[in-house]
Amino acid sequence: MKSKLTLATICATALTACSEHPQNAKIVDTEPAIWPDYAGVTIPQGVAPLNFAMADDAALVEAKVSAPSGKSTTACGDEANFDIDQWRTILSECKGGDSLIVTVSAKYADGWRTFRPFSIYVSGDSLSATGLTYRRIAPGYEVYSKMGIYYRDLSTFKERVIMENTEVPNSCVNCHTARRGTSGDFMFHVRGANGGTLLSTNGKVEILNTPTPQTIGALTYPAWHPDGRHIAFSANTTRQSFHQGSDKRLEVFDVASDIVVYDTELNKLIITPLLNNTDSCWETFPYFSADGGELYYCSTTPRQMPSEVRDVRYSLRKVAFDAARGVIGDSLVNVLTLDSLSISFPRTSPDGRFLMFTACDYGTFPIWHREADLWLLDLCSGEARPMDEINSGEAESFHEWSTNSRWVIFSSRRGDGLYTRLYLCHVDTAGRASKPFLLPQISPKEYYDEMMQSYNVPSFADTKVELDAKGAANRLTSGKRVQVMCE
């Protein structure tokens, strides 16, 4: 009975809100101030409706979205929340390069105003994904608050749980990482009393114990090889400290880090002294090239921490990797050094053309650096540039490419400087990005105002991620682990 009453209330509210339409509206020759700002964005076919609210003191809004064919859909009320079936029909009318025209009217104390229409561009490039995976986490530092890893359907607003730390008490559920192009092979870490690394390959789930006598600790940042057999990891000894009298709240830094490659079939680590010598170099954030023949990573010389944290700057390097023989090359190549900036989170595009990374003033954890920006390295020309077309005055950090290299999902604090939200943008063949758009929600203003968690480590998913969370939790709490071996 409760759900029926709730639905009836919602319907009655919608009918009341839509009972008043623009009358004697004043024509205004400016675009409307809407939130989220979806004016001029480029979207893929099949994305959920771009619902929005007025960003000013308007009491009501009515928005009409028209396709080139003349078909349209209208939403009205406190927010413009479009009917999802009508939205899909309108999008289906668009071919690659077509535009939706959005006409907004809003009611103010002095009456209705109708604003200059704006466009939403519909790309001919598919998203090549059904959804996203990501972690949501509250901004805590010393205790494990509720957090989880989730799958979000991009064609609707449905979010489903992959794993929450409430299943494993006093734990931290670390970021889900899937092999590019498939959602069936994935892994994530669980830290805490019942910690371990959950690995799912070909439907088989194992809980790994990754610390070994030959490594400095548990494995951390992962990157799948295209073959699905190998995963590169860093092993990091990480600390955190708090700033006083600074615009930065928190500093997270390494005091040691190495890189290894894990062979999932042989259950062993592939180790080379070139990447496993913390006395001469710290290596972190591995990521394979599109063809898997090279392993990119970030590297710096050791410093006295935390006193010299502002002097720590990471360069981008690479080393050859022979997947057939399971061998890491014996020669390191310095790919890119930015004299006054530190490089982190390298991500190669699947077509092999570009590498996107995050750059900040110093250090290895740009999430807490307001100046952190996304950069793009052209792997053909060797030229690197900041992506000014998508950067903001707040931190840009985690990012990932779609499998067709035409879309990017990234996290940003541009909304309020506090909470990290997810944005999508189109990237053309020349590496130019479109205006980013905020991940759509049913009622975005209410949702984001009340969401007291940050998003991180987003990734595109080709299908729903299937995991028996309770079964995995039972394995974690049982204490049974597969011990990772070394060569």
Short mmCIF file of C-alpha atoms in Angstrom, two decimals:
data_model
loop_
_atom_site.label_atom_id
_atom_site.label_comp_id
_atom_site.label_asym_id
_atom_site.label_seq_id
_atom_site.Cartn_x
_atom_site.Cartn_y
_atom_site.Cartn_z
CA MET A 1 0.00 0.00 0.00
CA LYS A 2 2.85 2.39 0.81
CA SER A 3 4.37 2.13 -2.70
CA LYS A 4 0.95 2.75 -4.30
CA LEU A 5 0.36 5.85 -2.18
CA THR A 6 3.85 7.12 -2.99
CA LEU A 7 3.28 6.64 -6.70
CA ALA A 8 -0.11 8.36 -6.49
CA THR A 9 1.45 11.29 -4.67
CA ILE A 10 4.19 11.61 -7.29
CA CYS A 11 1.66 11.52 -10.12
CA ALA A 12 -0.57 14.10 -8.42
CA THR A 13 2.41 16.38 -7.87
CA ALA A 14 3.46 16.05 -11.51
CA LEU A 15 -0.05 16.86 -12.73
CA THR A 16 -0.29 19.88 -10.45
CA ALA A 17 3.12 21.17 -11.54
CA CYS A 18 2.25 20.76 -15.22
CA SER A 19 -1.21 22.32 -14.90
CA GLU A 20 0.32 25.73 -15.48
CA HIS A 21 1.97 26.48 -18.79
CA PRO A 22 3.67 29.61 -20.12
CA GLN A 23 1.24 32.45 -20.78
CA ASN A 24 2.10 35.88 -22.12
CA ALA A 25 5.76 34.90 -21.79
CA LYS A 26 8.39 37.59 -22.26
CA ILE A 27 10.88 36.62 -24.98
CA VAL A 28 14.46 36.83 -23.66
CA ASP A 29 17.43 36.81 -26.06
CA THR A 30 19.75 34.87 -23.73
CA GLU A 31 20.11 31.18 -23.04
CA PRO A 32 18.54 29.97 -19.79
CA ALA A 33 20.61 29.40 -16.66
CA ILE A 34 20.08 25.69 -16.09
CA TRP A 35 21.68 23.12 -13.80
CA PRO A 36 23.31 20.88 -14.77
CA ASP A 37 24.58 22.97 -17.67
CA TYR A 38 23.70 20.79 -20.66
CA ALA A 39 23.66 23.57 -23.25
CA GLY A 40 25.89 22.71 -26.20
CA VAL A 41 27.00 19.30 -24.97
CA THR A 42 27.57 16.28 -27.21
CA ILE A 43 25.83 13.06 -26.18
CA PRO A 44 25.71 9.47 -27.47
CA GLN A 45 22.62 7.72 -28.73
CA GLY A 46 20.78 5.90 -25.96
CA VAL A 47 21.90 7.99 -23.00
CA ALA A 48 19.38 8.63 -20.23
CA PRO A 49 17.38 11.89 -20.34
CA LEU A 50 19.32 15.06 -19.52
CA ASN A 51 16.96 16.27 -16.82
CA PHE A 52 17.70 19.69 -15.36
CA ALA A 53 16.48 22.48 -13.08
CA MET A 54 16.72 26.24 -13.34
CA ALA A 55 19.87 27.55 -11.65
CA ASP A 56 18.18 30.79 -10.56
CA ASP A 57 15.04 31.73 -8.59
CA ALA A 58 12.49 30.48 -11.12
CA ALA A 59 9.42 28.86 -9.56
CA LEU A 60 8.55 26.60 -12.52
CA VAL A 61 10.21 25.45 -15.71
CA GLU A 62 8.88 24.05 -18.96
CA ALA A 63 11.32 22.57 -21.48
CA LYS A 64 10.59 21.33 -24.98
CA VAL A 65 13.12 19.11 -26.78
CA SER A 66 12.68 18.85 -30.54
CA ALA A 67 14.31 16.48 -33.02
CA PRO A 68 15.14 17.46 -36.64
CA SER A 69 12.06 15.50 -37.76
CA GLY A 70 9.80 17.81 -35.77
CA LYS A 71 8.96 15.27 -33.09
CA SER A 72 9.28 16.65 -29.57
CA THR A 73 8.83 15.92 -25.89
CA THR A 74 8.01 18.38 -23.13
CA ALA A 75 8.71 18.34 -19.40
CA CYS A 76 7.45 20.82 -16.82
CA GLY A 77 7.44 21.35 -13.08
CA ASP A 78 10.01 22.25 -10.45
CA GLU A 79 12.52 20.47 -12.70
CA ALA A 80 12.46 19.40 -16.32
CA ASN A 81 12.25 15.63 -15.92
CA PHE A 82 11.59 14.05 -19.32
CA ASP A 83 9.62 10.89 -19.92
CA ILE A 84 12.26 8.26 -20.66
CA ASP A 85 10.30 6.55 -23.45
CA GLN A 86 9.60 9.85 -25.20
CA TRP A 87 13.24 10.84 -24.79
CA ARG A 88 14.35 7.61 -26.46
CA THR A 89 11.98 8.26 -29.35
CA ILE A 90 13.39 11.75 -29.84
CA LEU A 91 16.96 10.46 -29.79
CA SER A 92 16.13 7.73 -32.29
CA GLU A 93 15.10 10.48 -34.71
CA CYS A 94 18.64 11.83 -34.71
CA LYS A 95 21.40 10.63 -36.97
CA GLY A 96 25.06 11.27 -36.31
CA GLY A 97 25.71 14.99 -36.23
CA ASP A 98 22.06 16.01 -35.76
CA SER A 99 21.06 18.39 -32.99
CA LEU A 100 18.25 18.47 -30.49
CA ILE A 101 16.79 21.93 -29.98
CA VAL A 102 15.80 22.77 -26.41
CA THR A 103 13.40 25.64 -25.71
CA VAL A 104 13.04 26.64 -22.06
CA SER A 105 10.40 28.80 -20.41
CA ALA A 106 10.48 29.63 -16.71
CA LYS A 107 8.10 31.35 -14.32
CA TYR A 108 9.41 34.14 -12.07
CA ALA A 109 7.75 36.56 -9.68
CA ASP A 110 7.04 38.92 -12.59
CA GLY A 111 5.69 36.21 -14.90
CA TRP A 112 6.89 33.76 -17.55
CA ARG A 113 9.98 34.17 -19.71
CA THR A 114 10.94 32.18 -22.79
CA PHE A 115 14.66 31.97 -23.47
CA ARG A 116 16.72 31.62 -26.60
CA PRO A 117 16.85 27.91 -27.59
CA PHE A 118 20.07 25.94 -27.23
CA SER A 119 21.35 22.79 -28.90
CA ILE A 120 22.33 19.35 -27.66
CA TYR A 121 24.44 17.54 -30.27
CA VAL A 122 23.92 13.83 -30.88
CA SER A 123 27.11 12.08 -31.95
CA GLY A 124 27.34 9.43 -34.61
CA ASP A 125 29.91 7.64 -32.45
CA SER A 126 28.33 5.02 -30.24
CA LEU A 127 29.19 4.79 -26.58
CA SER A 128 30.20 1.12 -27.04
CA ALA A 129 29.11 0.50 -23.44
CA THR A 130 25.89 -0.16 -21.57
CA GLY A 131 26.92 1.41 -18.31
CA LEU A 132 29.52 2.50 -15.81
CA THR A 133 31.15 1.06 -12.75
CA TYR A 134 32.49 3.26 -9.96
CA ARG A 135 33.01 3.51 -6.24
CA ARG A 136 31.07 5.91 -4.03
CA ILE A 137 32.78 6.86 -0.80
CA ALA A 138 32.21 9.43 1.94
CA PRO A 139 35.05 11.89 2.67
CA GLY A 140 36.40 10.11 5.74
CA TYR A 141 40.02 9.71 6.77
CA GLU A 142 40.34 7.45 9.81
CA VAL A 143 37.29 5.18 9.83
CA TYR A 144 35.57 3.05 7.20
CA SER A 145 32.21 4.70 6.56
CA LYS A 146 29.70 3.08 4.26
CA MET A 147 31.06 2.76 0.74
CA GLY A 148 30.46 0.55 -2.23
CA ILE A 149 31.17 -0.39 -5.83
CA TYR A 150 28.23 0.06 -8.17
CA TYR A 151 27.03 -0.48 -11.72
CA ARG A 152 24.99 2.27 -13.38
CA ASP A 153 22.92 1.67 -16.53
CA LEU A 154 23.62 4.64 -18.82
CA SER A 155 20.37 4.32 -20.76
CA THR A 156 18.32 4.61 -17.56
CA PHE A 157 18.91 5.89 -14.04
CA LYS A 158 19.17 2.42 -12.50
CA GLU A 159 22.09 1.78 -10.17
CA ARG A 160 22.80 -1.63 -8.68
CA VAL A 161 25.24 -2.78 -6.03
CA ILE A 162 28.27 -4.84 -6.97
CA MET A 163 29.71 -4.89 -3.45
CA GLU A 164 29.30 -2.75 -0.32
CA ASN A 165 31.53 -2.81 2.72
CA THR A 166 28.49 -3.46 4.91
CA GLU A 167 28.84 -7.06 3.71
CA VAL A 168 32.30 -7.25 5.27
CA PRO A 169 32.35 -5.27 8.56
CA ASN A 170 35.23 -2.87 9.29
CA SER A 171 36.50 -2.97 5.75
CA CYS A 172 37.32 -0.67 2.85
CA VAL A 173 36.05 -1.84 -0.54
CA ASN A 174 38.58 -0.60 -3.07
CA CYS A 175 37.94 0.31 -6.65
CA HIS A 176 36.52 -2.17 -9.14
CA THR A 177 38.71 -2.64 -12.22
CA ALA A 178 37.53 -4.64 -15.21
CA ARG A 179 39.39 -5.82 -18.28
CA ARG A 180 38.71 -3.37 -21.07
CA GLY A 181 36.04 -4.61 -23.44
CA THR A 182 34.46 -7.05 -21.01
CA SER A 183 32.68 -6.86 -17.69
CA GLY A 184 33.20 -10.54 -16.88
CA ASP A 185 36.87 -10.29 -15.86
CA PHE A 186 37.33 -7.91 -12.95
CA MET A 187 38.98 -7.48 -9.59
CA PHE A 188 38.92 -5.24 -6.55
CA HIS A 189 40.67 -5.01 -3.20
CA VAL A 190 39.18 -5.21 0.25
CA ARG A 191 41.25 -3.64 3.05
CA GLY A 192 40.79 -4.26 6.75
CA ALA A 193 40.61 -7.20 9.11
CA ASN A 194 39.14 -9.47 6.42
CA GLY A 195 41.12 -8.00 3.57
CA GLY A 196 42.09 -9.63 0.31
CA THR A 197 41.98 -9.16 -3.44
CA LEU A 198 38.86 -10.50 -5.14
CA LEU A 199 39.59 -11.74 -8.65
CA SER A 200 36.90 -12.87 -11.08
CA THR A 201 38.02 -14.51 -14.35
CA ASN A 202 35.82 -16.57 -16.64
CA GLY A 203 33.17 -16.76 -13.93
CA LYS A 204 35.61 -18.11 -11.32
CA VAL A 205 35.98 -16.02 -8.16
CA GLU A 206 39.05 -16.26 -5.94
CA ILE A 207 40.27 -14.29 -2.94
CA LEU A 208 43.99 -13.63 -3.23
CA ASN A 209 46.55 -12.89 -0.56
CA THR A 210 48.96 -10.65 -2.46
CA PRO A 211 51.76 -9.69 -0.03
CA THR A 212 54.90 -11.77 -0.61
CA PRO A 213 58.45 -11.76 0.81
CA GLN A 214 59.67 -10.34 -2.52
CA THR A 215 57.31 -7.31 -2.54
CA ILE A 216 56.91 -4.37 -0.18
CA GLY A 217 53.29 -5.16 0.65
CA ALA A 218 49.85 -5.81 -0.76
CA LEU A 219 49.20 -5.04 -4.40
CA THR A 220 47.45 -1.76 -5.14
CA TYR A 221 46.68 0.05 -8.42
CA PRO A 222 45.77 -2.54 -11.11
CA ALA A 223 45.71 -2.51 -14.92
CA TRP A 224 44.56 -5.43 -17.07
CA HIS A 225 46.52 -6.58 -20.08
CA PRO A 226 44.38 -6.94 -23.25
CA ASP A 227 44.87 -10.72 -23.14
CA GLY A 228 42.92 -10.99 -19.88
CA ARG A 229 45.61 -13.20 -18.41
CA HIS A 230 47.99 -10.61 -16.97
CA ILE A 231 47.38 -7.73 -14.57
CA ALA A 232 49.98 -5.10 -13.75
CA PHE A 233 49.97 -3.85 -10.17
CA SER A 234 51.85 -1.34 -8.13
CA ALA A 235 52.79 -2.19 -4.56
CA ASN A 236 52.65 1.00 -2.50
CA THR A 237 53.51 2.00 1.04
CA THR A 238 51.21 4.99 1.44
CA ARG A 239 50.84 7.63 4.13
CA GLN A 240 48.58 10.63 4.62
CA SER A 241 48.92 13.95 6.41
CA PHE A 242 46.80 17.07 6.83
CA HIS A 243 47.62 20.60 5.76
CA GLN A 244 47.36 23.62 8.04
CA GLY A 245 46.59 27.02 6.57
CA SER A 246 46.39 25.67 3.03
CA ASP A 247 43.76 25.36 0.31
CA LYS A 248 44.54 21.63 0.34
CA ARG A 249 42.99 19.58 3.14
CA LEU A 250 44.84 16.32 2.79
CA GLU A 251 48.06 15.01 1.30
CA VAL A 252 48.41 11.35 0.37
CA PHE A 253 51.89 10.21 -0.62
CA ASP A 254 54.04 7.13 -1.07
CA VAL A 255 57.18 6.35 0.88
CA ALA A 256 57.90 3.35 -1.36
CA SER A 257 56.35 1.80 -4.48
CA ASP A 258 57.17 -0.84 -7.07
CA ILE A 259 55.47 -2.47 -10.06
CA VAL A 260 54.89 -6.17 -10.76
CA VAL A 261 52.79 -8.15 -13.26
CA TYR A 262 50.49 -10.93 -12.08
CA ASP A 263 49.89 -14.02 -14.21
CA THR A 264 46.34 -15.12 -13.36
CA GLU A 265 46.76 -18.58 -14.93
CA LEU A 266 49.98 -19.48 -13.11
CA ASN A 267 49.16 -17.52 -9.94
CA LYS A 268 52.57 -15.90 -9.87
CA LEU A 269 54.13 -12.47 -9.95
CA ILE A 270 56.51 -11.47 -12.72
CA ILE A 271 59.16 -9.30 -11.10
CA THR A 272 62.12 -7.40 -12.50
CA PRO A 273 64.73 -5.42 -10.52
CA LEU A 274 64.12 -2.54 -12.93
CA LEU A 275 60.70 -1.96 -11.40
CA ASN A 276 61.26 -3.45 -7.97
CA ASN A 277 63.97 -1.34 -6.36
CA THR A 278 62.56 1.29 -4.01
CA ASP A 279 66.04 2.58 -3.14
CA SER A 280 66.63 4.01 -6.60
CA CYS A 281 63.13 4.72 -7.92
CA TRP A 282 59.47 4.75 -6.98
CA GLU A 283 57.09 3.42 -9.63
CA THR A 284 53.29 3.54 -9.60
CA PHE A 285 50.10 3.70 -11.72
CA PRO A 286 50.84 1.01 -14.36
CA TYR A 287 48.81 0.84 -17.57
CA PHE A 288 49.32 -1.24 -20.70
CA SER A 289 49.48 0.07 -24.25
CA ALA A 290 46.55 -0.70 -26.55
CA ASP A 291 48.31 -3.75 -28.03
CA GLY A 292 49.74 -4.85 -24.68
CA GLY A 293 53.34 -4.71 -25.90
CA GLU A 294 54.33 -1.88 -23.57
CA LEU A 295 53.70 -1.06 -19.94
CA TYR A 296 53.40 2.62 -19.06
CA TYR A 297 53.87 3.83 -15.50
CA CYS A 298 54.80 6.88 -13.40
CA SER A 299 58.21 7.16 -11.80
CA THR A 300 60.14 9.46 -9.46
CA THR A 301 63.31 9.41 -7.41
CA PRO A 302 62.88 8.82 -3.66
CA ARG A 303 62.58 11.83 -1.36
CA GLN A 304 62.43 12.48 2.36
CA MET A 305 58.73 12.32 3.14
CA PRO A 306 56.65 14.19 4.09
CA SER A 307 59.07 17.11 4.47
CA GLU A 308 59.94 17.11 0.76
CA VAL A 309 56.53 16.17 -0.62
CA ARG A 310 56.31 19.45 -2.60
CA ASP A 311 59.48 18.45 -4.46
CA VAL A 312 58.09 15.09 -5.63
CA ARG A 313 57.29 15.05 -9.35
CA TYR A 314 56.56 11.91 -11.35
CA SER A 315 57.52 11.35 -14.98
CA LEU A 316 55.86 9.04 -17.50
CA ARG A 317 57.91 5.99 -18.46
CA LYS A 318 57.40 2.70 -20.25
CA VAL A 319 58.94 -0.73 -20.58
CA ALA A 320 58.35 -3.55 -23.07
CA PHE A 321 56.20 -6.52 -22.06
CA ASP A 322 56.11 -9.87 -23.84
CA ALA A 323 52.81 -11.47 -22.86
CA ALA A 324 53.49 -14.72 -24.73
CA ARG A 325 56.64 -15.37 -22.69
CA GLY A 326 55.54 -13.49 -19.59
CA VAL A 327 58.66 -11.32 -19.62
CA ILE A 328 59.18 -7.67 -18.75
CA GLY A 329 61.76 -5.88 -20.93
CA ASP A 330 65.22 -4.90 -19.73
CA SER A 331 65.26 -1.31 -20.98
CA LEU A 332 63.28 1.64 -19.56
CA VAL A 333 62.16 4.56 -21.74
CA ASN A 334 61.36 8.02 -20.43
CA VAL A 335 58.24 9.06 -22.35
CA LEU A 336 57.41 12.46 -20.86
CA THR A 337 58.66 14.75 -18.13
CA LEU A 338 56.91 18.01 -17.26
CA ASP A 339 59.41 20.24 -15.49
CA SER A 340 56.95 21.88 -13.09
CA LEU A 341 54.23 19.23 -12.92
CA SER A 342 53.77 15.69 -11.66
CA ILE A 343 52.13 13.00 -13.84
CA SER A 344 49.69 10.36 -12.62
CA PHE A 345 46.91 8.02 -13.87
CA PRO A 346 48.12 7.30 -17.45
CA ARG A 347 45.37 5.79 -19.63
CA THR A 348 45.97 4.75 -23.25
CA SER A 349 43.15 4.98 -25.78
CA PRO A 350 42.18 1.57 -27.25
CA ASP A 351 43.04 2.75 -30.77
CA GLY A 352 46.62 3.36 -29.63
CA ARG A 353 46.62 7.03 -30.63
CA PHE A 354 46.46 8.90 -27.32
CA LEU A 355 47.40 8.65 -23.68
CA MET A 356 45.44 10.72 -21.18
CA PHE A 357 46.89 11.54 -17.77
CA THR A 358 46.41 13.82 -14.79
CA ALA A 359 48.97 16.50 -13.98
CA CYS A 360 49.28 18.51 -10.78
CA ASP A 361 51.92 20.66 -9.10
CA TYR A 362 53.51 17.80 -7.19
CA GLY A 363 52.92 14.40 -5.63
CA THR A 364 51.07 11.24 -6.55
CA PHE A 365 47.51 11.84 -5.36
CA PRO A 366 45.95 14.62 -7.46
CA ILE A 367 42.43 14.12 -6.11
CA TRP A 368 43.13 16.62 -3.32
CA HIS A 369 44.93 19.10 -5.61
CA ARG A 370 42.65 21.85 -6.93
CA GLU A 371 45.10 22.56 -9.75
CA ALA A 372 44.98 18.98 -11.07
CA ASP A 373 44.09 18.90 -14.78
CA LEU A 374 43.67 16.31 -17.51
CA TRP A 375 46.34 16.25 -20.24
CA LEU A 376 46.50 14.45 -23.56
CA LEU A 377 49.64 12.94 -25.06
CA ASP A 378 49.61 12.20 -28.80
CA LEU A 379 51.51 8.92 -29.04
CA CYS A 380 52.20 9.53 -32.74
CA SER A 381 53.65 13.04 -32.53
CA GLY A 382 54.83 12.97 -28.91
CA GLU A 383 53.09 16.29 -28.23
CA ALA A 384 51.33 16.78 -24.89
CA ARG A 385 48.83 19.48 -23.99
CA PRO A 386 46.42 20.33 -21.19
CA MET A 387 42.82 19.59 -22.18
CA ASP A 388 41.65 23.14 -21.60
CA GLU A 389 38.33 22.39 -23.27
CA ILE A 390 37.28 20.11 -20.40
CA ASN A 391 39.38 21.23 -17.43
CA SER A 392 38.01 23.45 -14.65
CA GLY A 393 39.28 25.40 -11.67
CA GLU A 394 38.86 22.36 -9.43
CA ALA A 395 40.49 18.92 -9.43
CA GLU A 396 40.10 16.58 -12.39
CA SER A 397 41.40 13.11 -11.57
CA PHE A 398 40.29 9.55 -12.42
CA HIS A 399 39.43 8.97 -16.09
CA GLU A 400 38.91 6.15 -18.59
CA TRP A 401 38.29 5.68 -22.32
CA SER A 402 35.42 3.89 -24.03
CA THR A 403 36.45 0.87 -26.10
CA ASN A 404 36.04 2.79 -29.38
CA SER A 405 38.24 5.66 -28.09
CA ARG A 406 35.54 8.26 -28.75
CA TRP A 407 34.25 8.87 -25.22
CA VAL A 408 35.87 9.59 -21.87
CA ILE A 409 34.46 9.36 -18.37
CA PHE A 410 36.28 11.40 -15.72
CA SER A 411 35.83 12.65 -12.17
CA SER A 412 35.83 16.31 -11.21
CA ARG A 413 35.20 18.54 -8.21
CA ARG A 414 34.06 21.46 -10.34
CA GLY A 415 30.60 21.44 -8.78
CA ASP A 416 31.43 22.62 -5.26
CA GLY A 417 35.14 21.88 -4.75
CA LEU A 418 34.29 19.21 -2.18
CA TYR A 419 32.59 16.21 -3.76
CA THR A 420 33.80 14.39 -6.84
CA ARG A 421 31.20 13.87 -9.56
CA LEU A 422 31.32 12.06 -12.91
CA TYR A 423 31.39 13.78 -16.30
CA LEU A 424 31.35 12.38 -19.84
CA CYS A 425 32.66 13.95 -23.02
CA HIS A 426 33.23 13.06 -26.65
CA VAL A 427 36.77 13.01 -28.07
CA ASP A 428 37.21 13.22 -31.83
CA THR A 429 39.92 11.56 -33.94
CA ALA A 430 42.16 14.63 -33.57
CA GLY A 431 41.95 14.48 -29.78
CA ARG A 432 39.65 17.47 -29.27
CA ALA A 433 37.04 17.00 -26.57
CA SER A 434 33.49 18.32 -26.46
CA LYS A 435 31.93 20.18 -23.54
CA PRO A 436 31.58 17.66 -20.66
CA PHE A 437 28.18 16.78 -19.24
CA LEU A 438 27.35 15.66 -15.71
CA LEU A 439 26.15 12.08 -15.26
CA PRO A 440 22.34 12.36 -15.65
CA GLN A 441 20.02 11.66 -12.72
CA ILE A 442 16.21 11.57 -12.42
CA SER A 443 16.08 14.72 -10.30
CA PRO A 444 19.64 16.02 -10.53
CA LYS A 445 19.40 18.97 -8.17
CA GLU A 446 17.88 16.91 -5.37
CA TYR A 447 20.17 13.95 -6.05
CA TYR A 448 23.46 15.84 -6.07
CA ASP A 449 22.47 18.15 -3.20
CA GLU A 450 21.78 15.14 -1.01
CA MET A 451 24.59 12.86 -2.24
CA MET A 452 27.22 13.12 0.50
CA GLN A 453 29.63 10.74 -1.25
CA SER A 454 32.28 11.17 -3.90
CA TYR A 455 32.64 9.07 -7.04
CA ASN A 456 36.00 7.64 -8.02
CA VAL A 457 37.66 5.24 -10.46
CA PRO A 458 34.88 5.24 -13.06
CA SER A 459 35.03 2.79 -15.94
CA PHE A 460 32.81 1.89 -18.87
CA ALA A 461 31.11 -1.52 -18.74
CA ASP A 462 29.84 -3.50 -21.72
CA THR A 463 27.33 -5.50 -19.66
CA LYS A 464 26.03 -5.64 -16.13
CA VAL A 465 28.64 -6.79 -13.64
CA GLU A 466 27.51 -9.99 -11.97
CA LEU A 467 28.83 -10.88 -8.52
CA ASP A 468 27.37 -12.90 -5.68
CA ALA A 469 28.18 -10.27 -3.05
CA LYS A 470 27.10 -12.38 -0.07
CA GLY A 471 29.05 -15.36 -1.35
CA ALA A 472 32.13 -13.19 -1.84
CA ALA A 473 31.70 -11.72 1.63
CA ASN A 474 31.51 -15.21 3.13
CA ARG A 475 34.76 -16.12 1.40
CA LEU A 476 36.41 -12.97 2.69
CA THR A 477 35.30 -13.50 6.29
CA SER A 478 36.22 -17.21 6.16
CA GLY A 479 39.88 -16.26 5.99
CA LYS A 480 40.60 -18.66 3.11
CA ARG A 481 42.99 -17.14 0.57
CA VAL A 482 44.98 -18.16 -2.48
CA GLN A 483 48.55 -17.12 -1.77
CA VAL A 484 50.14 -15.32 -4.72
CA MET A 485 53.55 -16.76 -5.63
CA CYS A 486 56.67 -15.22 -7.14
CA GLU A 487 58.92 -16.40 -9.93
#
